[in-house]
PDB file of C-alpha atoms and ligand atoms in Angstrom:
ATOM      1  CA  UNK A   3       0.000   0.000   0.000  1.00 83.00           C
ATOM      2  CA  UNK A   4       1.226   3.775  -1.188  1.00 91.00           C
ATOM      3  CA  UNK A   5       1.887   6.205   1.452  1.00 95.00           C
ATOM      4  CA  UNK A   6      -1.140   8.459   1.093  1.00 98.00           C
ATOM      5  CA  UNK A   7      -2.646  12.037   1.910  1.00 98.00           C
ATOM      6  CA  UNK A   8      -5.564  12.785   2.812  1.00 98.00           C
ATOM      7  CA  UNK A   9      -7.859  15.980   3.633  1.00 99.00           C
ATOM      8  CA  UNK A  10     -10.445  15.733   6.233  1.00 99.00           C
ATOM      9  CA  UNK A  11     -12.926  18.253   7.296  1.00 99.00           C
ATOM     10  CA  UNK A  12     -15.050  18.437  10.687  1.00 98.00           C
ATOM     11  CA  UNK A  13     -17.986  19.621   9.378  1.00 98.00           C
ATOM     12  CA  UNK A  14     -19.746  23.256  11.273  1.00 98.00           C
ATOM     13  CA  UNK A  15     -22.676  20.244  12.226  1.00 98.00           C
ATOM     14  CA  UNK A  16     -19.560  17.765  14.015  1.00 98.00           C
ATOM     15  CA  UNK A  17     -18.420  21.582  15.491  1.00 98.00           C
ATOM     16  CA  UNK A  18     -21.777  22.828  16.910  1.00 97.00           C
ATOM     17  CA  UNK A  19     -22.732  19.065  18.117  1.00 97.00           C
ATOM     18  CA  UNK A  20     -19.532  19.282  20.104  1.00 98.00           C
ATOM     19  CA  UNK A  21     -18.212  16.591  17.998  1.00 98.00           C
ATOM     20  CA  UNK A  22     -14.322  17.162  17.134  1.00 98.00           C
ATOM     21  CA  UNK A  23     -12.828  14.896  20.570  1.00 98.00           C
ATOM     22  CA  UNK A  24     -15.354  11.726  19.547  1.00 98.00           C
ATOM     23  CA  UNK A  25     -14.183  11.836  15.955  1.00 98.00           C
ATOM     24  CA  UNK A  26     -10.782  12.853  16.015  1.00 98.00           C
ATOM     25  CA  UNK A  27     -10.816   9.215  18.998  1.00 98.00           C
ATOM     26  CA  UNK A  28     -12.319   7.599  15.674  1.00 98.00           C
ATOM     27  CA  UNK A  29      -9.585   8.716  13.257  1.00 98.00           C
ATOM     28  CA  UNK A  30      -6.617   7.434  15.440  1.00 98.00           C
ATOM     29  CA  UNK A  31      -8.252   3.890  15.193  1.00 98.00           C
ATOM     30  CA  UNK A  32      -6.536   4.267  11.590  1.00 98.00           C
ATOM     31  CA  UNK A  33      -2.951   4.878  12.923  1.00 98.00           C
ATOM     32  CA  UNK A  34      -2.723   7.504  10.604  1.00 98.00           C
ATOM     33  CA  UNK A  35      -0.379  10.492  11.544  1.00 98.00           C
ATOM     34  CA  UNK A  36      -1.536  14.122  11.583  1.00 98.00           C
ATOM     35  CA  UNK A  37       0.048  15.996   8.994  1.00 98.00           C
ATOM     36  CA  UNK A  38      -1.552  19.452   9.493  1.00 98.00           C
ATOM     37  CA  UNK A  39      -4.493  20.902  11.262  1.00 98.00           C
ATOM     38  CA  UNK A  40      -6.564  24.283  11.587  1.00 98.00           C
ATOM     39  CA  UNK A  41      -9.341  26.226  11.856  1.00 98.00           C
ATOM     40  CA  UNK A  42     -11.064  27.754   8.823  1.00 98.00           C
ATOM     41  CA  UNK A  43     -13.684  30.243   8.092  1.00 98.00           C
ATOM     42  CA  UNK A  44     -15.097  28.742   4.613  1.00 98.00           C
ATOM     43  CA  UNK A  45     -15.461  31.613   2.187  1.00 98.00           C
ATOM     44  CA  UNK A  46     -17.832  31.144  -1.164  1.00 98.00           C
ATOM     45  CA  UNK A  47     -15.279  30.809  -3.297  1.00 98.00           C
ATOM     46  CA  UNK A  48     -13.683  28.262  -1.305  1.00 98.00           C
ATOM     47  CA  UNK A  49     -16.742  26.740  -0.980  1.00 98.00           C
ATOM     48  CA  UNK A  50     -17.794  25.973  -4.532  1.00 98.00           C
ATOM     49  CA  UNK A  51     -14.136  25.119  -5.820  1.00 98.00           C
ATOM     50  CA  UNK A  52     -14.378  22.189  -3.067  1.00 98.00           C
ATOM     51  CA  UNK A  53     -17.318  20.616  -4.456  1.00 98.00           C
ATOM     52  CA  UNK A  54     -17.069  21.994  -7.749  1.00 98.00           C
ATOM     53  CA  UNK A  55     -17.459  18.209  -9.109  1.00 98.00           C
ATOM     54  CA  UNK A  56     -20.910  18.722  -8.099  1.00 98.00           C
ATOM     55  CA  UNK A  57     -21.833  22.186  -9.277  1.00 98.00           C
ATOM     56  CA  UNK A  58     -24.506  20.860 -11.193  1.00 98.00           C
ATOM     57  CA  UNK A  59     -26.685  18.629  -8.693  1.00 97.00           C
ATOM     58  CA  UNK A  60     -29.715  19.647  -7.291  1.00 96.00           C
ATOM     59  CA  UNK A  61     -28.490  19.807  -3.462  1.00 96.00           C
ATOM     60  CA  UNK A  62     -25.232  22.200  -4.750  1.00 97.00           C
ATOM     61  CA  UNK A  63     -26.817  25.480  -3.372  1.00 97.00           C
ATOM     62  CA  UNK A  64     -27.615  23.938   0.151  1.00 97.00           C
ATOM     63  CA  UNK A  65     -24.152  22.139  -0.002  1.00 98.00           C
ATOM     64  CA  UNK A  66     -22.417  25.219   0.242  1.00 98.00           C
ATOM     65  CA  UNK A  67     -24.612  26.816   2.395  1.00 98.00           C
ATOM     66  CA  UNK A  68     -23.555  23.662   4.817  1.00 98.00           C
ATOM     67  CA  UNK A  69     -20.018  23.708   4.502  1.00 98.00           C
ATOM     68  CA  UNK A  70     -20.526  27.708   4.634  1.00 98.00           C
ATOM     69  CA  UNK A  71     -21.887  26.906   8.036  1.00 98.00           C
ATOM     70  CA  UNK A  72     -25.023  29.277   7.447  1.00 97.00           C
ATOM     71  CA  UNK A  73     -27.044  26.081   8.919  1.00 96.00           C
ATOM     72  CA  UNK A  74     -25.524  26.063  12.052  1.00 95.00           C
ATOM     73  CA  UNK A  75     -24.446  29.681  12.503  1.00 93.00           C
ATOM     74  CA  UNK A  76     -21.107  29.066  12.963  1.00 88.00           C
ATOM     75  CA  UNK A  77     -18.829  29.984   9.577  1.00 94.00           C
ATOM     76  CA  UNK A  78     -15.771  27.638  10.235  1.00 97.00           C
ATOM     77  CA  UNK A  79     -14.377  23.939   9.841  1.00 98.00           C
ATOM     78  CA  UNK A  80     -11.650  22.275  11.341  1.00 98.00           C
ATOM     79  CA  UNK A  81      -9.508  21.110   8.032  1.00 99.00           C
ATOM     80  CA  UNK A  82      -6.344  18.373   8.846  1.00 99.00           C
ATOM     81  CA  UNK A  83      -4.493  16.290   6.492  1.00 99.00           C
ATOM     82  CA  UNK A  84      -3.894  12.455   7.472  1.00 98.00           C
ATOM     83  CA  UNK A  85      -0.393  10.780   6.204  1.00 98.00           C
ATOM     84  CA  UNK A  86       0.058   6.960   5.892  1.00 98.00           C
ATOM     85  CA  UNK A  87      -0.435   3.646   3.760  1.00 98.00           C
ATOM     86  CA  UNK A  88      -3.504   3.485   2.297  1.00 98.00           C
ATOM     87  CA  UNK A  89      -4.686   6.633   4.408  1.00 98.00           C
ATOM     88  CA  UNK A  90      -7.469   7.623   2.014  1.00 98.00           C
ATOM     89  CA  UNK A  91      -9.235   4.176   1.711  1.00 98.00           C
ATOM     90  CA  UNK A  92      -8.717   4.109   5.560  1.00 98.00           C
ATOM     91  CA  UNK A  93     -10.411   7.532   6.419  1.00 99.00           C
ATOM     92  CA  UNK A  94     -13.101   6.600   3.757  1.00 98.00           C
ATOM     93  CA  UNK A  95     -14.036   3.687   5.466  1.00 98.00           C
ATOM     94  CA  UNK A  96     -13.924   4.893   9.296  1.00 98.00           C
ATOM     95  CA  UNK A  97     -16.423   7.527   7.896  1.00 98.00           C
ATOM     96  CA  UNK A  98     -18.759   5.098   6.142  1.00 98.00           C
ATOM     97  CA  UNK A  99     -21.356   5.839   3.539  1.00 98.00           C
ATOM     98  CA  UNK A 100     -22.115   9.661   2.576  1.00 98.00           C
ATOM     99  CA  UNK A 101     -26.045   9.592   3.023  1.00 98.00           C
ATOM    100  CA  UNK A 102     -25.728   8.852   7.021  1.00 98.00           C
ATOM    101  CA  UNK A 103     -28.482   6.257   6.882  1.00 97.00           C
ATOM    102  CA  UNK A 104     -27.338   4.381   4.833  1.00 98.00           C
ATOM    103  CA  UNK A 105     -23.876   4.344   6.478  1.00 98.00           C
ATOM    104  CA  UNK A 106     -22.671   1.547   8.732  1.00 98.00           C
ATOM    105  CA  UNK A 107     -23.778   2.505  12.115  1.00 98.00           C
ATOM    106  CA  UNK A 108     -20.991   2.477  13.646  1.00 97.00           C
ATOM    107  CA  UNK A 109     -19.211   4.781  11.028  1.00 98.00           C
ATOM    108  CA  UNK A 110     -18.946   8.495  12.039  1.00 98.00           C
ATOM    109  CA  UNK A 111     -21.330   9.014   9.563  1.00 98.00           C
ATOM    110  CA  UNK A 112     -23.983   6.137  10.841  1.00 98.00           C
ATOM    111  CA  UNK A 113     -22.727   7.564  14.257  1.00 98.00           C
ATOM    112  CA  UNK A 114     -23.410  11.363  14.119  1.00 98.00           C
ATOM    113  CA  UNK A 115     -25.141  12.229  10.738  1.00 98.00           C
ATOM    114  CA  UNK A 116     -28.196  12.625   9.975  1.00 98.00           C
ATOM    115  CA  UNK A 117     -30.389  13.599   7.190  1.00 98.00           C
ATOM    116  CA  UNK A 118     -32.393  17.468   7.485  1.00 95.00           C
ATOM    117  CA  UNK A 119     -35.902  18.035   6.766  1.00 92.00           C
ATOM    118  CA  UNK A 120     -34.536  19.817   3.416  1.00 90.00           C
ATOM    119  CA  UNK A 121     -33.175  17.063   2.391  1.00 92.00           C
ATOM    120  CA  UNK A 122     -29.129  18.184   3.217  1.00 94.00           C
ATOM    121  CA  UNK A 123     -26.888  15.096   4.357  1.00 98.00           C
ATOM    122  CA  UNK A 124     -25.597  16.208   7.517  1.00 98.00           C
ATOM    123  CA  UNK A 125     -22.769  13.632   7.854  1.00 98.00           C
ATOM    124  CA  UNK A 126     -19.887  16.010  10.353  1.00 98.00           C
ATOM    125  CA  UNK A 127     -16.951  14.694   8.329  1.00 99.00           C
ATOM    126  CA  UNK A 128     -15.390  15.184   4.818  1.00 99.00           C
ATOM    127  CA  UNK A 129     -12.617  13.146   3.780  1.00 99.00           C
ATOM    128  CA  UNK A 130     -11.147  13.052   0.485  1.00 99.00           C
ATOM    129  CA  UNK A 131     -12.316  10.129  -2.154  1.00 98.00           C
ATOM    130  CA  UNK A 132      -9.515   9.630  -4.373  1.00 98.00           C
ATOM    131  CA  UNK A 133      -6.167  10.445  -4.785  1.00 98.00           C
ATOM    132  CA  UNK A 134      -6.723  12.984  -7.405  1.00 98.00           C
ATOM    133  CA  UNK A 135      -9.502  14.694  -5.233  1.00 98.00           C
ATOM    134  CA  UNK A 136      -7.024  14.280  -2.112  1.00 98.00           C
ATOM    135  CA  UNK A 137      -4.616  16.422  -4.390  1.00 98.00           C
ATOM    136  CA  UNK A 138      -6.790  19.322  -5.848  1.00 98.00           C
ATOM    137  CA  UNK A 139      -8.417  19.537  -2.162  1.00 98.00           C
ATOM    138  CA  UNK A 140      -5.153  19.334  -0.039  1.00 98.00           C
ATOM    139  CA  UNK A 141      -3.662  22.044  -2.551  1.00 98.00           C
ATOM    140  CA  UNK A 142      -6.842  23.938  -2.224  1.00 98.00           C
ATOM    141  CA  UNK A 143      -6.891  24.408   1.568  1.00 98.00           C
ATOM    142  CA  UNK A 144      -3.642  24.466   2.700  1.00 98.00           C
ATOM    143  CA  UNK A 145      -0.108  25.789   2.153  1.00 98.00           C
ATOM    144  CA  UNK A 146       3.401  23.896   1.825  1.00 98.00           C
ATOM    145  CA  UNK A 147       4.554  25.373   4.511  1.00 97.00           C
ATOM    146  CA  UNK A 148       1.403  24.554   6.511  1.00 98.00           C
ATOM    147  CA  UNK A 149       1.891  20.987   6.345  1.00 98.00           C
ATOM    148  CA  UNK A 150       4.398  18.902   8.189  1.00 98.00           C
ATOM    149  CA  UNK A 151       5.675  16.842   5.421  1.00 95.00           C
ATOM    150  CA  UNK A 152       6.508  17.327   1.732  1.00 95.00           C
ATOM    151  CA  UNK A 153       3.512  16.223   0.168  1.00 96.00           C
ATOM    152  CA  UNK A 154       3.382  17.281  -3.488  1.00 97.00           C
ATOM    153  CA  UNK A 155       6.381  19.218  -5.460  1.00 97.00           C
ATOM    154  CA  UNK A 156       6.557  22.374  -4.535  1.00 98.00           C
ATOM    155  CA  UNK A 157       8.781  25.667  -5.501  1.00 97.00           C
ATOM    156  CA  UNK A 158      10.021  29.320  -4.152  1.00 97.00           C
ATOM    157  CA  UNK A 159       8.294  32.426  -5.953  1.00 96.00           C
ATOM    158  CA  UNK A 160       9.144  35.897  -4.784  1.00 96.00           C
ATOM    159  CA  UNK A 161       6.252  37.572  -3.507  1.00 93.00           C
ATOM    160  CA  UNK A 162       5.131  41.237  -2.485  1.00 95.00           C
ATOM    161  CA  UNK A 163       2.237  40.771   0.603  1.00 93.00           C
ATOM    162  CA  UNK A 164       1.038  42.933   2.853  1.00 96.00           C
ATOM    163  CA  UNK A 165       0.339  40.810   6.069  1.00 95.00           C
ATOM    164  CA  UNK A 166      -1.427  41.675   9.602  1.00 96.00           C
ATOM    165  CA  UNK A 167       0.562  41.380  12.287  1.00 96.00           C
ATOM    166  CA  UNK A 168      -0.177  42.670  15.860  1.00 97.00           C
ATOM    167  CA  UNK A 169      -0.257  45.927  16.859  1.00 97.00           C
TER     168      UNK A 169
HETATM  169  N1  LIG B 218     -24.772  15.442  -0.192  1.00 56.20           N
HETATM  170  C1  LIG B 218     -26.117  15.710   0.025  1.00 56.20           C
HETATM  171  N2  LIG B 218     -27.035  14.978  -0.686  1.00 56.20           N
HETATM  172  C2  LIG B 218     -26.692  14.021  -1.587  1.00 56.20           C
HETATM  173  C3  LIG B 218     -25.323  13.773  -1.787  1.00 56.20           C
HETATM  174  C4  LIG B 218     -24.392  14.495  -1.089  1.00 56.20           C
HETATM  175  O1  LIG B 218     -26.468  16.552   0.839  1.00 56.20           O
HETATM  176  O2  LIG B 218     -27.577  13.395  -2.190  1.00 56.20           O
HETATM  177  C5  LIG B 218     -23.747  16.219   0.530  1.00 56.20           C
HETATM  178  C6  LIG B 218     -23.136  15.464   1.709  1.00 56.20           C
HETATM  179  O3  LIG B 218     -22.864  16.383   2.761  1.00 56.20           O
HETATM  180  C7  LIG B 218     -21.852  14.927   1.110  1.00 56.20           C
HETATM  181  C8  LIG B 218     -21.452  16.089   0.190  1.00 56.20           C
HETATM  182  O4  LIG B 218     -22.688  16.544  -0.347  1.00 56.20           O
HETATM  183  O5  LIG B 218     -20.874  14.642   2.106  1.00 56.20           O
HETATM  184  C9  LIG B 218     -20.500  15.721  -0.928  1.00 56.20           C
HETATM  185  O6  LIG B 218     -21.053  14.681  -1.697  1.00 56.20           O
HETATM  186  P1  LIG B 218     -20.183  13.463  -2.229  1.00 56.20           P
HETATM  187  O7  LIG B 218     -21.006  12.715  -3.199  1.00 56.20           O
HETATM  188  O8  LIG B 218     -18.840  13.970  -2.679  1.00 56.20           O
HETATM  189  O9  LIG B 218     -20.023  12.546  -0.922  1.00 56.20           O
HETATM  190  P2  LIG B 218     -18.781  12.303   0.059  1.00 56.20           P
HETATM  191  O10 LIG B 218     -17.533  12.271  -0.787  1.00 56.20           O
HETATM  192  O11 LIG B 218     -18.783  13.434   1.064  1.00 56.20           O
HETATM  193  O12 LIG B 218     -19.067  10.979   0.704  1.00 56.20           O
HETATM  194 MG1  LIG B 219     -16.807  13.531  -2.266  1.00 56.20          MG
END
């Protein structure tokens, strides 16, 4: 088995349930290693270039509006990246299916997801499907430099930023 990557999210539901210590218990049954973690306010943009693979399904707008947070009131996810042999197939099955009832029930999806009145699968965890998605979405939310170990090539630009810093 390859030494893989992959991104996980703790959805604003797995947040505002109080969820993060139960799953992140779940994930170490996978002996995976963290390779970055942090907290993230989830911006539109950032939003639909996540699940852009599904821009054109009926749930899309309600998607975003759940990884947005604007269902629970609470505009932030807690985004890590998990390192190790077969890491994605390993997260993937930990989680169990993506419509929560139909996941094993004692997934973290069959565990703590459920399905809304409007339809939205509530499921507290993302984790990355493929090793192409695991790519595009690790590259998408975090830096090299955020992320313990080299994961994918990487080179120095010179850049002109204006950054906050305390006052
Ligand atoms: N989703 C939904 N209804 C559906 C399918 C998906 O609300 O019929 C949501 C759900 O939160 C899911 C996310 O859209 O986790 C992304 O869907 P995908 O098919 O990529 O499932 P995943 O990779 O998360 O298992
Ligand atoms: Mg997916």
């Amino acid at each position: 088995m390859a030494r893989e990557h992959t991104l996980i999210l703790i959805k604003p539901d797995g947040l505002v349930k109080s969820l993060t210590g139960n799953i992140l218990t779940r994930l170490s049954e996978t002996k995976l290693e963290i390779a970055a973690a942090k907290m993230v306010r989830v911006s539109r943009e950032l939003a639909e270039e996540h699940y852009k693979a599904l821009k054109d399904k009926p749930f899309f707008e309600d998607l975003i509006k759940y990884i947005m947070g604007e269902f629970h009131e609470r505009n932030k996810v807690l985004a890590m990246i998990y390192t190790g042999e077969g890491a994605i197939k390993k997260v993937r099955d930990i989680c169990g299916a993506t419509n929560p009832e139909e996941a094993d029930a004692i997934s973290i999806r069959g565990q703590y997801g459920r399905i809304t009145t409007k339809g939205v699968y509530e499921n507290a965890i993302h984790a990355s499907a493929n090793p192409a998605d695991a790519e595009h979405e690790i590259k998408l939310w975090f830096k090299p430099d955020e992320i313990i170990f080299d994961v994918y090539p990487t080179k120095v630009v010179d850049v002109k930023i204006k950054e906050r810093v305390w006052a």
